[in-house]
Every structure is written in C-alpha cells, then in structure tokens.
Coordinates of N, CA and C in Angstrom, one line a residue:
K1 N -45.4 0.2 -22.2 CA -46.5 0.5 -22.8 C -46.6 2.1 -22.2
R2 N -46.9 3.0 -22.8 CA -46.8 4.6 -22.7 C -48.0 4.9 -22.4
I3 N -48.5 5.5 -21.5 CA -50.1 6.2 -20.9 C -49.8 7.6 -21.3
N4 N -50.3 7.8 -22.2 CA -50.6 9.1 -22.9 C -51.9 9.9 -22.2
S5 N -51.9 10.5 -21.3 CA -52.3 10.7 -20.7 C -52.0 12.3 -19.9
P6 N -52.8 13.5 -20.0 CA -52.2 14.7 -19.6 C -52.8 14.5 -17.7
S7 N -53.2 13.8 -17.3 CA -53.8 13.8 -16.2 C -52.8 13.0 -15.2
I8 N -51.8 12.4 -15.3 CA -50.9 11.5 -14.6 C -49.5 12.6 -14.4
L9 N -48.8 12.2 -13.3 CA -47.8 12.5 -13.0 C -47.0 11.5 -12.4
I10 N -46.2 10.8 -12.8 CA -45.0 9.5 -12.3 C -43.7 10.1 -12.0
T11 N -43.3 10.0 -10.7 CA -42.2 10.7 -10.3 C -41.6 9.5 -9.6
A12 N -40.2 9.5 -9.6 CA -39.4 8.8 -9.0 C -38.1 9.6 -8.4
V13 N -38.5 9.9 -7.3 CA -37.5 10.5 -6.3 C -38.1 10.1 -5.0
D14 N -37.3 10.6 -3.9 CA -37.3 10.1 -2.8 C -38.5 10.6 -2.0
A15 N -39.1 10.0 -1.8 CA -40.7 10.3 -1.3 C -40.7 10.8 0.1
S16 N -39.7 10.6 0.9 CA -39.7 11.1 2.1 C -39.5 12.5 2.2
V17 N -39.3 13.1 1.3 CA -39.0 14.3 1.2 C -39.5 15.0 0.0
Y18 N -40.4 14.6 -0.5 CA -41.3 15.2 -1.9 C -41.8 16.2 -1.4
P19 N -41.5 17.2 -2.8 CA -41.9 18.8 -1.9 C -43.4 19.0 -2.3
Q20 N -44.1 19.8 -1.5 CA -45.9 20.3 -1.6 C -45.8 20.6 -2.6
L21 N -46.7 20.2 -3.4 CA -46.8 20.8 -4.9 C -47.8 21.6 -4.7
R22 N -48.2 22.9 -5.3 CA -49.3 23.6 -5.4 C -49.7 24.1 -6.4
N23 N -51.4 24.2 -6.8 CA -51.6 24.4 -7.7 C -51.8 26.2 -8.4
S24 N -51.0 26.3 -9.4 CA -51.1 27.8 -9.4 C -51.9 28.4 -10.1
S25 N -53.1 27.7 -10.5 CA -54.1 28.2 -10.8 C -55.4 28.8 -10.1
K26 N -54.9 28.4 -8.7 CA -55.6 28.9 -7.6 C -55.0 29.5 -6.4
R27 N -55.1 30.8 -6.0 CA -54.6 31.4 -5.2 C -54.9 30.7 -3.6
E28 N -54.0 30.6 -2.6 CA -54.0 30.4 -1.5 C -54.5 31.0 -0.4
E29 N -55.6 31.2 0.0 CA -56.0 32.4 0.8 C -55.1 32.5 2.2
N30 N -55.0 31.1 2.7 CA -54.5 30.8 4.2 C -53.1 29.8 3.6
T31 N -52.0 30.5 3.4 CA -50.6 29.7 3.0 C -50.2 29.0 4.1
T32 N -50.6 28.8 5.3 CA -50.0 28.0 6.5 C -50.9 26.6 6.2
H33 N -51.9 26.4 5.6 CA -52.6 25.3 5.5 C -52.8 25.0 3.9
Q34 N -51.7 24.2 3.3 CA -52.3 24.2 1.7 C -53.0 22.6 1.6
Q35 N -53.8 22.6 0.8 CA -54.7 21.2 0.7 C -53.4 20.7 -0.5
G36 N -53.9 19.2 -0.9 CA -53.4 18.3 -1.7 C -54.0 19.2 -3.1
I37 N -52.9 18.3 -4.2 CA -53.8 18.4 -5.5 C -53.9 17.5 -6.5
F38 N -53.4 16.5 -5.9 CA -54.1 15.0 -6.6 C -55.2 14.4 -6.0
D39 N -56.0 13.8 -7.0 CA -57.2 13.1 -6.8 C -56.8 11.9 -6.3
R40 N -56.0 11.0 -6.7 CA -55.1 9.7 -6.2 C -53.6 9.9 -6.0
V41 N -53.1 9.2 -5.4 CA -51.9 9.1 -4.5 C -51.6 7.3 -4.4
L42 N -50.3 6.8 -4.8 CA -50.0 5.7 -4.5 C -48.7 6.0 -3.6
A43 N -48.6 5.2 -2.5 CA -47.5 5.4 -1.8 C -46.9 4.1 -1.8
D44 N -46.0 3.9 -2.5 CA -45.3 2.2 -2.4 C -44.2 2.4 -1.6
V45 N -44.4 2.1 -0.4 CA -43.1 2.2 0.5 C -42.3 1.2 0.7
P46 N -41.3 1.4 1.2 CA -40.4 0.3 1.5 C -40.6 -0.9 2.2
C47 N -40.0 -2.0 1.9 CA -40.9 -3.5 2.4 C -39.9 -3.8 3.7
G48 N -40.3 -4.2 4.6 CA -39.3 -4.7 5.9 C -38.6 -6.3 5.5
G49 N -39.2 -6.9 4.4 CA -38.8 -8.2 4.0 C -39.7 -9.2 4.6
D50 N -40.4 -9.3 5.6 CA -41.3 -10.1 6.2 C -42.4 -10.5 5.1
G51 N -42.9 -9.7 4.6 CA -43.8 -10.0 3.5 C -43.5 -11.0 2.5
T52 N -42.0 -11.3 2.1 CA -41.5 -12.1 1.2 C -41.2 -13.1 1.6
L53 N -40.8 -13.5 2.8 CA -40.3 -14.5 3.4 C -41.1 -16.3 2.9
R54 N -42.2 -16.0 2.8 CA -43.1 -17.1 2.0 C -42.6 -17.7 0.4
K55 N -42.2 -16.6 0.0 CA -41.4 -16.8 -1.6 C -40.2 -17.1 -1.5
N56 N -39.3 -16.1 -0.9 CA -37.9 -16.7 -0.6 C -37.2 -16.8 0.8
M57 N -37.0 -18.2 0.9 CA -37.1 -18.5 2.3 C -35.2 -18.2 2.4
G58 N -34.3 -17.7 1.6 CA -32.9 -17.4 1.7 C -33.3 -16.0 2.4
I59 N -34.3 -15.2 2.6 CA -34.2 -14.0 2.9 C -34.2 -14.1 4.7
Y60 N -34.6 -15.6 5.1 CA -34.9 -15.4 6.3 C -33.7 -15.3 7.1
K61 N -33.0 -15.8 6.4 CA -31.1 -16.0 7.4 C -30.7 -14.5 7.8
H62 N -31.3 -13.7 7.0 CA -30.8 -12.3 7.2 C -32.0 -11.3 7.6
W63 N -32.9 -12.2 7.6 CA -34.1 -10.8 8.1 C -33.7 -11.0 9.8
S64 N -34.3 -9.6 10.2 CA -34.3 -9.5 11.9 C -35.8 -8.7 11.8
Q65 N -36.2 -8.8 13.0 CA -37.4 -8.1 13.5 C -37.1 -6.5 13.5
S66 N -35.4 -6.1 14.2 CA -34.8 -4.9 14.2 C -34.9 -4.1 13.2
G67 N -34.4 -4.9 12.3 CA -34.3 -4.5 11.0 C -35.6 -3.9 9.9
S68 N -36.2 -4.8 10.3 CA -37.9 -4.6 9.7 C -38.6 -3.4 10.2
L69 N -38.2 -3.6 11.8 CA -39.1 -1.8 12.6 C -38.2 -0.9 12.5
S70 N -37.3 -0.9 11.8 CA -36.2 0.1 11.7 C -36.8 0.8 10.5
L71 N -37.5 0.7 9.5 CA -38.1 0.9 8.5 C -39.5 1.7 8.6
H72 N -40.2 1.5 10.0 CA -41.3 2.2 10.2 C -41.3 3.6 10.2
P73 N -40.1 4.5 11.0 CA -40.2 5.7 10.4 C -40.2 6.1 8.9
L74 N -39.8 5.9 8.1 CA -39.6 6.2 7.1 C -40.8 5.8 6.3
Q75 N -41.2 4.3 6.6 CA -42.9 4.0 6.2 C -44.0 5.5 6.6
L76 N -43.6 5.8 7.3 CA -44.8 6.7 7.9 C -44.5 8.1 7.9
Q77 N -43.0 8.3 7.3 CA -42.8 9.6 6.6 C -43.2 9.6 5.4
I78 N -43.2 8.8 4.5 CA -43.5 8.5 2.9 C -45.4 8.4 3.0
A79 N -45.8 7.8 4.2 CA -47.4 7.9 4.1 C -47.8 9.4 4.4
C80 N -46.9 10.0 5.0 CA -47.5 11.6 5.6 C -47.7 12.3 4.3
C81 N -46.4 12.2 3.7 CA -46.2 12.8 2.4 C -47.1 12.8 1.4
A82 N -47.4 11.7 1.4 CA -48.7 10.9 0.1 C -49.8 11.9 0.6
A83 N -49.9 11.6 1.9 CA -51.5 12.6 2.4 C -51.2 13.9 2.3
R84 N -50.6 14.6 2.5 CA -50.4 16.1 1.9 C -50.5 16.4 0.3
Q85 N -50.5 15.3 -0.1 CA -50.2 15.5 -1.6 C -51.6 15.2 -2.2
T86 N -52.5 14.8 -1.4 CA -53.8 14.0 -1.6 C -55.1 15.2 -1.7
K87 N -55.8 15.6 -2.4 CA -57.2 16.4 -2.3 C -57.9 15.9 -1.6
V88 N -58.5 17.0 -0.3 CA -59.7 16.3 0.9 C -60.6 15.7 -0.2
G89 N -61.1 14.5 0.3 CA -61.9 13.7 -0.5 C -61.3 12.8 -1.5
G90 N -60.1 12.7 -1.8 CA -59.3 11.9 -2.6 C -59.1 11.0 -2.2
R91 N -58.3 9.5 -2.7 CA -57.7 8.8 -2.2 C -56.4 8.5 -2.1
M92 N -55.7 8.0 -1.2 CA -54.4 7.5 -1.1 C -54.2 6.1 -0.8
V93 N -53.5 4.9 -1.8 CA -53.3 4.0 -1.4 C -51.8 3.9 -0.9
Y94 N -51.7 3.0 0.2 CA -50.3 2.5 0.6 C -50.2 1.1 0.4
S95 N -49.1 1.4 -0.3 CA -48.6 -0.3 -0.7 C -47.2 -0.9 0.0
T96 N -47.1 -2.3 0.6 CA -45.9 -2.7 1.2 C -46.1 -4.0 1.0
C97 N -45.1 -4.6 0.9 CA -44.9 -6.0 1.4 C -44.8 -6.6 2.7
S98 N -45.1 -5.5 3.4 CA -44.6 -6.0 4.9 C -45.7 -6.8 5.7
M99 N -45.6 -7.6 6.3 CA -46.9 -8.1 7.2 C -46.9 -7.7 9.0
N100 N -46.0 -6.8 8.9 CA -45.8 -6.4 10.5 C -47.2 -5.4 10.8
P101 N -47.3 -6.0 12.1 CA -48.4 -5.2 12.3 C -48.9 -3.6 13.0
I102 N -47.4 -3.1 12.5 CA -47.6 -1.8 13.1 C -48.2 -0.9 12.0

C-alpha cells in the first residue's frame, strides 16, 4: 500500500554515512551547528542476532558474542546520524532485535 503523503521521506541507503540534510527555506545563521529537519526519525539498526535466538535455534551454532559486539560501533554511528537528522524536540526511534545490554 502506498503512502500518499508529501510529509514523508523513505530512504534505503547506508545510514552510517547519511548526509546532513538542510531546510533550504531557512537560512542557517551559524553553519557550524545545523539542526535536524525531521520531526520523527526511525533508526532500524543491524541486529547482532542474539534477539532472534529464541525463534531460530539454528543461529545459535554460528552466533558469537564478539560478532554481536562488533556491530556496536555501526549501531552507534547510525544512531548518531539519526539524532542529527531529528529536530530539537522531535522523536527518534531506535529499533533493533539485539538483546545485548550495550
């Protein structure tokens, strides 16, 4: 089903290097500190696999804690990019199936 809304932007790109978008209708007085332009941002980050173990026990044979922890820098980078895109007072939702407490 298509969402016929001029108020939504859906992308499928490498979120760890997502460019900082600007609102061309507003002039930034201080170009070193640009605010986000989105009211809401969904950051769906890569899963370390530990959250899906209960549903797929076959993953358990190949899963390792170090493999899961190796995704943390990428998850953090995506979260930081998403936070920069979110307006002050906006809402960023961080989504992952990882159960790791980091």
